[in-house]
mmCIF file of C-alpha atoms in Angstrom:
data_model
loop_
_atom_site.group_PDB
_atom_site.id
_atom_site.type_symbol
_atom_site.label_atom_id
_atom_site.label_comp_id
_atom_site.label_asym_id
_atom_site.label_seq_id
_atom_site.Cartn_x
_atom_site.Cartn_y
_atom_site.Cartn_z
ATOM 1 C CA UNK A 1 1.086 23.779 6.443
ATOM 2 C CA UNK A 2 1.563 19.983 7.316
ATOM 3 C CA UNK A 3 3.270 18.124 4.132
ATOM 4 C CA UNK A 4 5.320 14.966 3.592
ATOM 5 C CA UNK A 5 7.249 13.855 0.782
ATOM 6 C CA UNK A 6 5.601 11.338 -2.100
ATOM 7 C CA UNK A 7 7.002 12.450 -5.425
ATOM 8 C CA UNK A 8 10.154 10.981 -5.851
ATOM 9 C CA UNK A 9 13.680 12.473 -7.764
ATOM 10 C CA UNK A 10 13.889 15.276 -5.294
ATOM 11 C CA UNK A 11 10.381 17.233 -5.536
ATOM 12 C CA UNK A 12 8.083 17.133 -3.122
ATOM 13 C CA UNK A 13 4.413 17.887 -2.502
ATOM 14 C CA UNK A 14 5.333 21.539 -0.221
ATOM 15 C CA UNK A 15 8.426 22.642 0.787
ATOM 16 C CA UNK A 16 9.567 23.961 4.173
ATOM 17 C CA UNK A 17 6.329 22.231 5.795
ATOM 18 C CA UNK A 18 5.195 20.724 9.023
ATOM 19 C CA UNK A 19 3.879 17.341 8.898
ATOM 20 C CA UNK A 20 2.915 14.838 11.462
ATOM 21 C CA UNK A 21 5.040 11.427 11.525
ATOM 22 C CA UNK A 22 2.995 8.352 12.534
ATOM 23 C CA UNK A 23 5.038 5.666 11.032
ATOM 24 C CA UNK A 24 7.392 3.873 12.952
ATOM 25 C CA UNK A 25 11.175 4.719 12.410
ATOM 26 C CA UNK A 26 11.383 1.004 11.807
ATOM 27 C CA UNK A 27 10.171 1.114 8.777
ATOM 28 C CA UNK A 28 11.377 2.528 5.256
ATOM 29 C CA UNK A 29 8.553 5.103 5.484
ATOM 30 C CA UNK A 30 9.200 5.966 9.051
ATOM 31 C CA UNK A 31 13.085 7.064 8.336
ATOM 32 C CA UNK A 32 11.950 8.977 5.194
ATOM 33 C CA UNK A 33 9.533 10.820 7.161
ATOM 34 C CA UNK A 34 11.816 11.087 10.355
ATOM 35 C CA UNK A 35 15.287 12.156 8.512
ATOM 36 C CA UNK A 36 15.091 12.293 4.911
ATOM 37 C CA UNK A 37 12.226 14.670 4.491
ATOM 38 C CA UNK A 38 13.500 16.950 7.270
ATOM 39 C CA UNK A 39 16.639 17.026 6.306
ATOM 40 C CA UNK A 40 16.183 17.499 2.446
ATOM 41 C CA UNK A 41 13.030 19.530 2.504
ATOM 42 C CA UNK A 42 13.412 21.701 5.532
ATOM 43 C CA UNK A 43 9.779 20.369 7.530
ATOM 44 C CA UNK A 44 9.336 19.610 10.993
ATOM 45 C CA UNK A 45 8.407 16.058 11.742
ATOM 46 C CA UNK A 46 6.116 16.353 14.562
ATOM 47 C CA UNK A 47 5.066 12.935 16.675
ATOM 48 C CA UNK A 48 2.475 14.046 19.662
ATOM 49 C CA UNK A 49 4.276 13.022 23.198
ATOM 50 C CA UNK A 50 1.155 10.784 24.386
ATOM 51 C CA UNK A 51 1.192 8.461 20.643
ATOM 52 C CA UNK A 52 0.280 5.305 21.217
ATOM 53 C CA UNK A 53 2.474 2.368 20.119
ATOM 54 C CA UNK A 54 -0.358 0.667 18.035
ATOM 55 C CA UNK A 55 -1.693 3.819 16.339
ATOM 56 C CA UNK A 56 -5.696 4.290 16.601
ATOM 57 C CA UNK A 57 -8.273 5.522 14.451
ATOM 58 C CA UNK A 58 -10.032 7.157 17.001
ATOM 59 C CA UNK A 59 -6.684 8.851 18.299
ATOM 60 C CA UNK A 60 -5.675 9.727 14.516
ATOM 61 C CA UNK A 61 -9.314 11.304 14.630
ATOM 62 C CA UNK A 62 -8.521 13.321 17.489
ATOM 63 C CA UNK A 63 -5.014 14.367 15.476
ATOM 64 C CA UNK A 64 -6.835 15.477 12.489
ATOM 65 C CA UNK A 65 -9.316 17.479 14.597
ATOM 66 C CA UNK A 66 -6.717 19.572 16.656
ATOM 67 C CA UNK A 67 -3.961 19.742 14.140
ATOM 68 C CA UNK A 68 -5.723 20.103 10.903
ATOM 69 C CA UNK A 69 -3.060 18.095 8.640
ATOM 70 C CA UNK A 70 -3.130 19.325 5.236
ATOM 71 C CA UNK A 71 -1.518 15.673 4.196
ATOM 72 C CA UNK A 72 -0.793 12.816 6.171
ATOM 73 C CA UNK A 73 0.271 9.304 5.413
ATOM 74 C CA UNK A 74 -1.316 5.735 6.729
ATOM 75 C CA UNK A 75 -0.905 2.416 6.932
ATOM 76 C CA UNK A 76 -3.404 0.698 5.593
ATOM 77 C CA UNK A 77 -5.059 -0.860 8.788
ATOM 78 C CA UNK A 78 -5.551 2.592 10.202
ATOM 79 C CA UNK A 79 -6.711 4.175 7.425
ATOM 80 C CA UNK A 80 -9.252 1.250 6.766
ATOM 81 C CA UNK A 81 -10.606 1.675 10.214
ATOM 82 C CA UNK A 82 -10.600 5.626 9.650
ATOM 83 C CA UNK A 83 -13.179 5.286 6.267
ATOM 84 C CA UNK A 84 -15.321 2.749 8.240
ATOM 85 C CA UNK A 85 -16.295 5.717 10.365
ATOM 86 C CA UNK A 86 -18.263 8.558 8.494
ATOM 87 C CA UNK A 87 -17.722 10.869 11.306
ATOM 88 C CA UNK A 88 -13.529 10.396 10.868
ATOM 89 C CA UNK A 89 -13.866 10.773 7.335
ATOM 90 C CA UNK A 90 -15.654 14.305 8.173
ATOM 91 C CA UNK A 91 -12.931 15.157 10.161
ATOM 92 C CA UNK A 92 -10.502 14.223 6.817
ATOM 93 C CA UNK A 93 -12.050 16.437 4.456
ATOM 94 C CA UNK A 94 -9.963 19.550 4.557
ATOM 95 C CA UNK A 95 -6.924 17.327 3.222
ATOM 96 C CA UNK A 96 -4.989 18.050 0.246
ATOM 97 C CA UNK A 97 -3.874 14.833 -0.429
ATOM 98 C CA UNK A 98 -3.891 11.429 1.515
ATOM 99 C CA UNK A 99 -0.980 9.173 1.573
ATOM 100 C CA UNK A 100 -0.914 5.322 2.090
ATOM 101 C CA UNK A 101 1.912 2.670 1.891
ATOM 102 C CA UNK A 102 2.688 -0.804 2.903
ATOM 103 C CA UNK A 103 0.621 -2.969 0.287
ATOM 104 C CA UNK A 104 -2.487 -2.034 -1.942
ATOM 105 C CA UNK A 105 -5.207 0.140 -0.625
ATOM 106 C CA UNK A 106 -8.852 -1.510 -1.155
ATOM 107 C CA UNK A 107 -10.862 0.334 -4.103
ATOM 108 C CA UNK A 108 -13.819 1.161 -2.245
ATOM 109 C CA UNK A 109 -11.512 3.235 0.164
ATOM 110 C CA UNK A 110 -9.870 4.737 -2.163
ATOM 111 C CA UNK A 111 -13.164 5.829 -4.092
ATOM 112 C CA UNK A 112 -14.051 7.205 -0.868
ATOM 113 C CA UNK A 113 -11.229 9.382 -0.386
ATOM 114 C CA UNK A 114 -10.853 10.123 -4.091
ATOM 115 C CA UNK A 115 -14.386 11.712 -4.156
ATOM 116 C CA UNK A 116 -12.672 14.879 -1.283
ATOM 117 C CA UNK A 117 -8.999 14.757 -1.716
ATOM 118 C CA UNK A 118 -5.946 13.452 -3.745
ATOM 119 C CA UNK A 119 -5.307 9.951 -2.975
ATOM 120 C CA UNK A 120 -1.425 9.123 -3.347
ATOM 121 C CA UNK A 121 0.623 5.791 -2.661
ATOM 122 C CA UNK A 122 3.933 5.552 -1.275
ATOM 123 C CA UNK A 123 6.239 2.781 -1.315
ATOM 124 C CA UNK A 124 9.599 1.492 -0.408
ATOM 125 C CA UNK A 125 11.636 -0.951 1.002
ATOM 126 C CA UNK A 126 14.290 -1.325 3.415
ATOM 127 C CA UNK A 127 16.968 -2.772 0.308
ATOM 128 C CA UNK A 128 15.970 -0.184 -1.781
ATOM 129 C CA UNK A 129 14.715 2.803 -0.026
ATOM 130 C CA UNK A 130 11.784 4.764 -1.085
ATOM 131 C CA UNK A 131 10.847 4.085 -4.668
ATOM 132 C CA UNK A 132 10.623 7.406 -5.639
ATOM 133 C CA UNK A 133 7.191 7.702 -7.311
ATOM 134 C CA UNK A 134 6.076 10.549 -8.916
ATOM 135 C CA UNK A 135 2.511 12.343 -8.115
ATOM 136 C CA UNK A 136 -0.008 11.429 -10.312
ATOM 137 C CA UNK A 137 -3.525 12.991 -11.645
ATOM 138 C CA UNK A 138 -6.310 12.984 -9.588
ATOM 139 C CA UNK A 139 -8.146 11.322 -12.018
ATOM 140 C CA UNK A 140 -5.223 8.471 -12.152
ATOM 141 C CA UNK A 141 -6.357 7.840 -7.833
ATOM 142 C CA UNK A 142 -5.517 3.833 -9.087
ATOM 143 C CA UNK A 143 -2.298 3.568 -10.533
ATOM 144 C CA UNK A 144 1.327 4.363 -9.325
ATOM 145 C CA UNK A 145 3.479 6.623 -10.938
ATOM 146 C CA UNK A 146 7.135 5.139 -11.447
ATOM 147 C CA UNK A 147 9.790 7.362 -12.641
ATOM 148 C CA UNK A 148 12.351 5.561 -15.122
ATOM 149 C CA UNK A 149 14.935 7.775 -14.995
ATOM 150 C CA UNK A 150 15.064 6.192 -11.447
ATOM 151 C CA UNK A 151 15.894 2.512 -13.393
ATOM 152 C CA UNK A 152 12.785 1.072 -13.054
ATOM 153 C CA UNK A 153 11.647 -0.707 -15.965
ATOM 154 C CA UNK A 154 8.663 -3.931 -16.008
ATOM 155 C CA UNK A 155 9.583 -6.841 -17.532
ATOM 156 C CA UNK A 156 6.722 -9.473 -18.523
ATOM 157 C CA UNK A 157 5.169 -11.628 -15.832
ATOM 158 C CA UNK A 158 2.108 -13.792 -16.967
ATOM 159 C CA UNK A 159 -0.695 -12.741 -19.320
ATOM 160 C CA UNK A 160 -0.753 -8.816 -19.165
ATOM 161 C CA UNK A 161 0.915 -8.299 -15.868
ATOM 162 C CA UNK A 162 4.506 -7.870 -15.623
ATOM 163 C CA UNK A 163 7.116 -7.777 -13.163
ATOM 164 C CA UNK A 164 8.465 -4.165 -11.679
ATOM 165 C CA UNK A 165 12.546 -4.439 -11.632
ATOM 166 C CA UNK A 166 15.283 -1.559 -11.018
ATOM 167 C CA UNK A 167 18.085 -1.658 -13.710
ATOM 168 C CA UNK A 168 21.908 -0.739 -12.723
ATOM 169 C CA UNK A 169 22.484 2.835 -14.698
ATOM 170 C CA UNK A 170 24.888 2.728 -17.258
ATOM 171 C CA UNK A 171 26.677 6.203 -15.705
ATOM 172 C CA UNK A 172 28.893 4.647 -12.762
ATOM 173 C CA UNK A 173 27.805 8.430 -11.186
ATOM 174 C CA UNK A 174 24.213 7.772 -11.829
ATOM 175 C CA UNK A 175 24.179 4.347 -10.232
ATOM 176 C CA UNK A 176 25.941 5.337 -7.402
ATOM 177 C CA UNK A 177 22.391 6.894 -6.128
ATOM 178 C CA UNK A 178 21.005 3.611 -6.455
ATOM 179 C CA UNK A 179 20.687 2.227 -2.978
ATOM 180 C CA UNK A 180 19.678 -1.194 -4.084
ATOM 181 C CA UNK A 181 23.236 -1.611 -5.778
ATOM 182 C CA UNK A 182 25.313 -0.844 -3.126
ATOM 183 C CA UNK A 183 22.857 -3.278 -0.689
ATOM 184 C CA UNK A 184 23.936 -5.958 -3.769
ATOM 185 C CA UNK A 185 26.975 -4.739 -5.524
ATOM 186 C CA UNK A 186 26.824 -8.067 -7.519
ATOM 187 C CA UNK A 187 23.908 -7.534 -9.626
ATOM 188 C CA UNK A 188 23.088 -5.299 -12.572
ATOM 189 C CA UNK A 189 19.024 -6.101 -12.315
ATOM 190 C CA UNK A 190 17.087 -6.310 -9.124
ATOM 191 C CA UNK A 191 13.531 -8.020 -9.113
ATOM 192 C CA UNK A 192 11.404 -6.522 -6.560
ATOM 193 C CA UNK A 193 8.295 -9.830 -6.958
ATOM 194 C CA UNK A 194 5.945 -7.026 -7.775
ATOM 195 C CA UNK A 195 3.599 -7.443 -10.131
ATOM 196 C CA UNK A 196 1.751 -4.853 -11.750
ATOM 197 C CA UNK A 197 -0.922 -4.254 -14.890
ATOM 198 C CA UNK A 198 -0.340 -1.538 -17.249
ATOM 199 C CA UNK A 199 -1.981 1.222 -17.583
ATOM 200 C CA UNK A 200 -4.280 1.031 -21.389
ATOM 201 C CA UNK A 201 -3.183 4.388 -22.299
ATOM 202 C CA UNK A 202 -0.728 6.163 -19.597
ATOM 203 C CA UNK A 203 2.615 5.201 -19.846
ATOM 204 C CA UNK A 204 4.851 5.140 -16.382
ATOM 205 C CA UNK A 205 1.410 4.166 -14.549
ATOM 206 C CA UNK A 206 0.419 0.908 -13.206
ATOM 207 C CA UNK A 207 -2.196 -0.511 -11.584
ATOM 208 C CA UNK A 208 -2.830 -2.822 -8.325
ATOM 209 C CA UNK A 209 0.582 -3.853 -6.956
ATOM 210 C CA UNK A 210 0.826 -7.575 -6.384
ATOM 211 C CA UNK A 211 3.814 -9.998 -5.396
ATOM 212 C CA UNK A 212 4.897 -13.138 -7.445
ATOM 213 C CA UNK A 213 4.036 -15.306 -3.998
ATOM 214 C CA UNK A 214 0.938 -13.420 -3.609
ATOM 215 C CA UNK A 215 0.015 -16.398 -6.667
ATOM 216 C CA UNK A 216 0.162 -19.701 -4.993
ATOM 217 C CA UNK A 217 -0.198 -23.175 -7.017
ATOM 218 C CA UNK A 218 -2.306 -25.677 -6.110
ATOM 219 C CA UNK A 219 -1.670 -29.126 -6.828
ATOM 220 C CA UNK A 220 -4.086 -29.370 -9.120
ATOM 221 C CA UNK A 221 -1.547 -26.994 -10.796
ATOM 222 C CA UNK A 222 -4.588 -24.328 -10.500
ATOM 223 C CA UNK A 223 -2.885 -20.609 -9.865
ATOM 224 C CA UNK A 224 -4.665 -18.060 -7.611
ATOM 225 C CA UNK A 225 -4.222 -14.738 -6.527
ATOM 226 C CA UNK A 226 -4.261 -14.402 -2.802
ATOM 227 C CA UNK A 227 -4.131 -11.023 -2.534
ATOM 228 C CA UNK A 228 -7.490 -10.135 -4.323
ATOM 229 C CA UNK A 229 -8.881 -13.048 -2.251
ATOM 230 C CA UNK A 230 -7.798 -11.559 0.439
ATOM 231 C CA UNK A 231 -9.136 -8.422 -0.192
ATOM 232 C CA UNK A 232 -12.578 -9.616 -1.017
ATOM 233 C CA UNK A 233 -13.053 -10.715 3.130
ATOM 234 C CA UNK A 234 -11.358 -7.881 4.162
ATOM 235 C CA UNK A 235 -14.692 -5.960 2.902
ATOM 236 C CA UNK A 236 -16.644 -8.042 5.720
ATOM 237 C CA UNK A 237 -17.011 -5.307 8.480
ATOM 238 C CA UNK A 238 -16.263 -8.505 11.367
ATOM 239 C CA UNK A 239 -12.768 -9.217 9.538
ATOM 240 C CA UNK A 240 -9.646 -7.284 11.000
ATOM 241 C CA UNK A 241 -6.916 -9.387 9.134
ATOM 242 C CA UNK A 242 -6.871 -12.103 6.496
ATOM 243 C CA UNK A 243 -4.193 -14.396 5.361
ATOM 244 C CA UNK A 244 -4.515 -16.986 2.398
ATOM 245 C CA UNK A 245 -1.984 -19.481 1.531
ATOM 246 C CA UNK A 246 -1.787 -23.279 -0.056
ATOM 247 C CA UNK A 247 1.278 -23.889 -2.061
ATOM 248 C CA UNK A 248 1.002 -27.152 -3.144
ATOM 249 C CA UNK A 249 -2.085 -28.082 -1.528
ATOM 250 C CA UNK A 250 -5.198 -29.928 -2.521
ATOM 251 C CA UNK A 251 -6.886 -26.647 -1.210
ATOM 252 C CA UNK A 252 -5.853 -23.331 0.256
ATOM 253 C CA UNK A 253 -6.500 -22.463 3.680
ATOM 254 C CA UNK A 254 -7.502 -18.973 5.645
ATOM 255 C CA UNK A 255 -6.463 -17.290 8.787
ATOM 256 C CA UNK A 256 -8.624 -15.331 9.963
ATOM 257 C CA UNK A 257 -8.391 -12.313 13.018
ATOM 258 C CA UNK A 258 -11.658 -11.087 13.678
ATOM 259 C CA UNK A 259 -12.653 -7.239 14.864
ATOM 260 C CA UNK A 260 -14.170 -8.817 17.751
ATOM 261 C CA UNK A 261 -11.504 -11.124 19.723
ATOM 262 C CA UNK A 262 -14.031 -12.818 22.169
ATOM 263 C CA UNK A 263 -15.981 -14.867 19.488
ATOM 264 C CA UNK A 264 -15.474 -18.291 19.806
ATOM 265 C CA UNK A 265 -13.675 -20.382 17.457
ATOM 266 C CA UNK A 266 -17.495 -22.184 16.544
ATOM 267 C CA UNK A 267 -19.321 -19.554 16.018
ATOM 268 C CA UNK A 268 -16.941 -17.475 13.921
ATOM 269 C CA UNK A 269 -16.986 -20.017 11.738
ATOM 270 C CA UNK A 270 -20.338 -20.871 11.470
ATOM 271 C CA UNK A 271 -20.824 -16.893 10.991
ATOM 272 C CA UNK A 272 -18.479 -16.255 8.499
ATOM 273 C CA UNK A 273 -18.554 -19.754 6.267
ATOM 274 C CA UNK A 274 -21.631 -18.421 3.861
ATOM 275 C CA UNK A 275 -19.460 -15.685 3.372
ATOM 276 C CA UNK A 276 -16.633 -17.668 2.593
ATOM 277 C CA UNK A 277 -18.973 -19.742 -0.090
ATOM 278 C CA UNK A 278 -19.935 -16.658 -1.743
ATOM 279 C CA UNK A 279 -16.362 -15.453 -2.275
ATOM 280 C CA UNK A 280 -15.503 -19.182 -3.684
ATOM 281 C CA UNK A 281 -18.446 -19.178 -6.057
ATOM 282 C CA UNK A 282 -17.526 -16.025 -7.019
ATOM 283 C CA UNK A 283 -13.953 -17.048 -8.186
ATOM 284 C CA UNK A 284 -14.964 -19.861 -9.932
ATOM 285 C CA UNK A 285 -17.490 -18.087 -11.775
ATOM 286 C CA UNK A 286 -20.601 -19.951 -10.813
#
C-alpha cells in the first residue's frame, strides 16, 4: 500500500507503507516525505528514475496508472492541471485520500475530489517544520485540522478571521519539540501571517488559509484580499499563474502567465480584459 504522513503528533494515515515522493527535497514537504516519514513510520519513499524536474500532469497520470497510489500528495499546480483532465481524474479514483500543500486548494477542485476520495491538506514551513495537522472528516474536505496540544492557538485578526500563532509550552521538555523555538530561541509566540475563519460549530477546524500580505491597502485606504482575487482568474482555463499586488497604489495591478506562452502581449489582453471586468464588478458588488 502507498501512504504518506498528514496527521500530525506522531500518527499517520498507514504504517509500514510505500508511497511515491514527488516533492522536491527542497522543500518542508519534500524532507518529511524523503526522511521523516521513512524514518519514523517505516515506508519506502519511492521517486521513479526518469522524474522530470518540473513534475507533469500527464507523467503523474502515467504514475497513477502503473503504480496505483493509494495516497499521494500535490502541489497545487499539478494537481490543478490533473482535475482539468476528466480522463486523469479517472485514473485518481481508486485513492484513499489525496494530499495537497503549498497554499489553498481552489473549491471547485476540491469538490471534485471530495465527491471519490478524502481530500486532506498538508502544511509546513521550513522555520517550523510540518504543522502537524490532524486528519479530519470527510465531510470537513474545507477546513484544516490544527492540533493545540502542538501550541497552536488563533489570536484575532480583523472581523471574524484571526491570526494562526504557535505558543512556547510552558514544560521546558515539551517545548523542546518545538522546532520554531529553537529556529528563534528569543521568542515565546511566533506569528505565522496566516489568517484563517473559524469553523461555526467545529472547534480545532478552520477554513481557507490566507496571509496578512495576501490583504493589500490601497491608497484610498480600501483593503482587498488578493488571494481570493487571485483565485477567481485562476478558474479561467487560459490562466496558468496569477499574481495581484498594489500596496499603496491608486489601483492594484495583475501579472499574468498564460497556459499558452506564444500569445502576444495584445491579444492576451484584449482576450482576457472582459474577464477581468467581470471579476471587478463582481467585487464591488455591482
Amino acid at each position: 500500500m502507498i501512504s504518506l504522513f498528514l496527521a500530525g503528533a506522531g500518527t499517520s494515515l498507514f504504517k509500514d507503507a510505500k508511497m511515491i515522493a514527488v516533492m522536491s527535497p527542497s522543500w518542508i514537504l519534500g524532507l518529511t516525505m524523503y526522511v521523516h516519514i521513512p524514518m519514523t513510520l517505516g515506508t519506502i519513499a519511492v521517486l521513479p528514475a526518469d522524474t522530470p524536474h518540473t513534475l507533469k500532469a500527464e507523467y503523474m497520470d502515467q504514475i497513477h496508472i502503473t503504480v496505483r497510489p493509494d495516497v499521494d500528495i500535490y502541489v497545487l499546480s499539478l494537481l490543478r492541471d490533473l482535475a482539468r483532465n476528466p480522463e486523469y481524474i479517472d485514473h485518481m479514483r481508486h485513492m484513499k485520500m489525496v494530499g495537497f500543500g503549498g497554499a489553498p486548494l481552489a473549491r471547485e477542485v476540491k469538490h471534485l475530489l471530495s465527491s471519490f476520495t478524502n481530500v486532506q491538506p498538508a502544511m509546513g514551513s521550513t522555520e517550523v517544520g510540518n504543522y502537524g495537522l490532524k486528519l479530519s472528516a470527510k465531510e470537513d474536505w474545507m477546513y484544516y485540522n490544527f492540533d493545540p496540544e502542538l501550541g497552536w492557538r488563533f489570536l484575532p485578526f480583523q472581523h471574524d478571521l484571526c491570526e494562526s500563532v504557535i505558543v512556547r509550552h510552558a514544560d521546558p521538555e515539551k517545548a523542546k519539540t518545538q522546532m520554531i523555538f529553537h529556529v528563534f530561541p528569543e521568542l515565546n509566540v511566533y506569528h505565522t501571517t496566516d489568517v484563517w475563519k473559524p469553523h461555526l460549530n467545529k472547534n480545532d477546524l478552520w477554513l481557507y488559509p490566507e496571509r496578512t500580505d495576501d490583504f493589500i491597502k490601497l491608497r484610498d485606504l480600501t483593503k482587498m484580499n488578493t488571494l481570493h482575487v487571485e483565485g477567481l482568474i485562476l478558474k479561467d482555463p487560459r490562466v496558468k499563474a496569477c499574481v495581484m499586488k498594489g500596496e499603496g497604489k491608486k489601483v492594484p495591478f495583475l501579472l499574468i502567465e498564460l497556459v499558452d506562452q506564444e500569445t502576444s502581449v495584445e491579444n492576451a489582453t484584449e482576450e482576457l480584459w472582459p474577464m477581468v471586468e467581470g471579476i471587478s464588478k463582481q467585487m464591488s458588488g455591482l
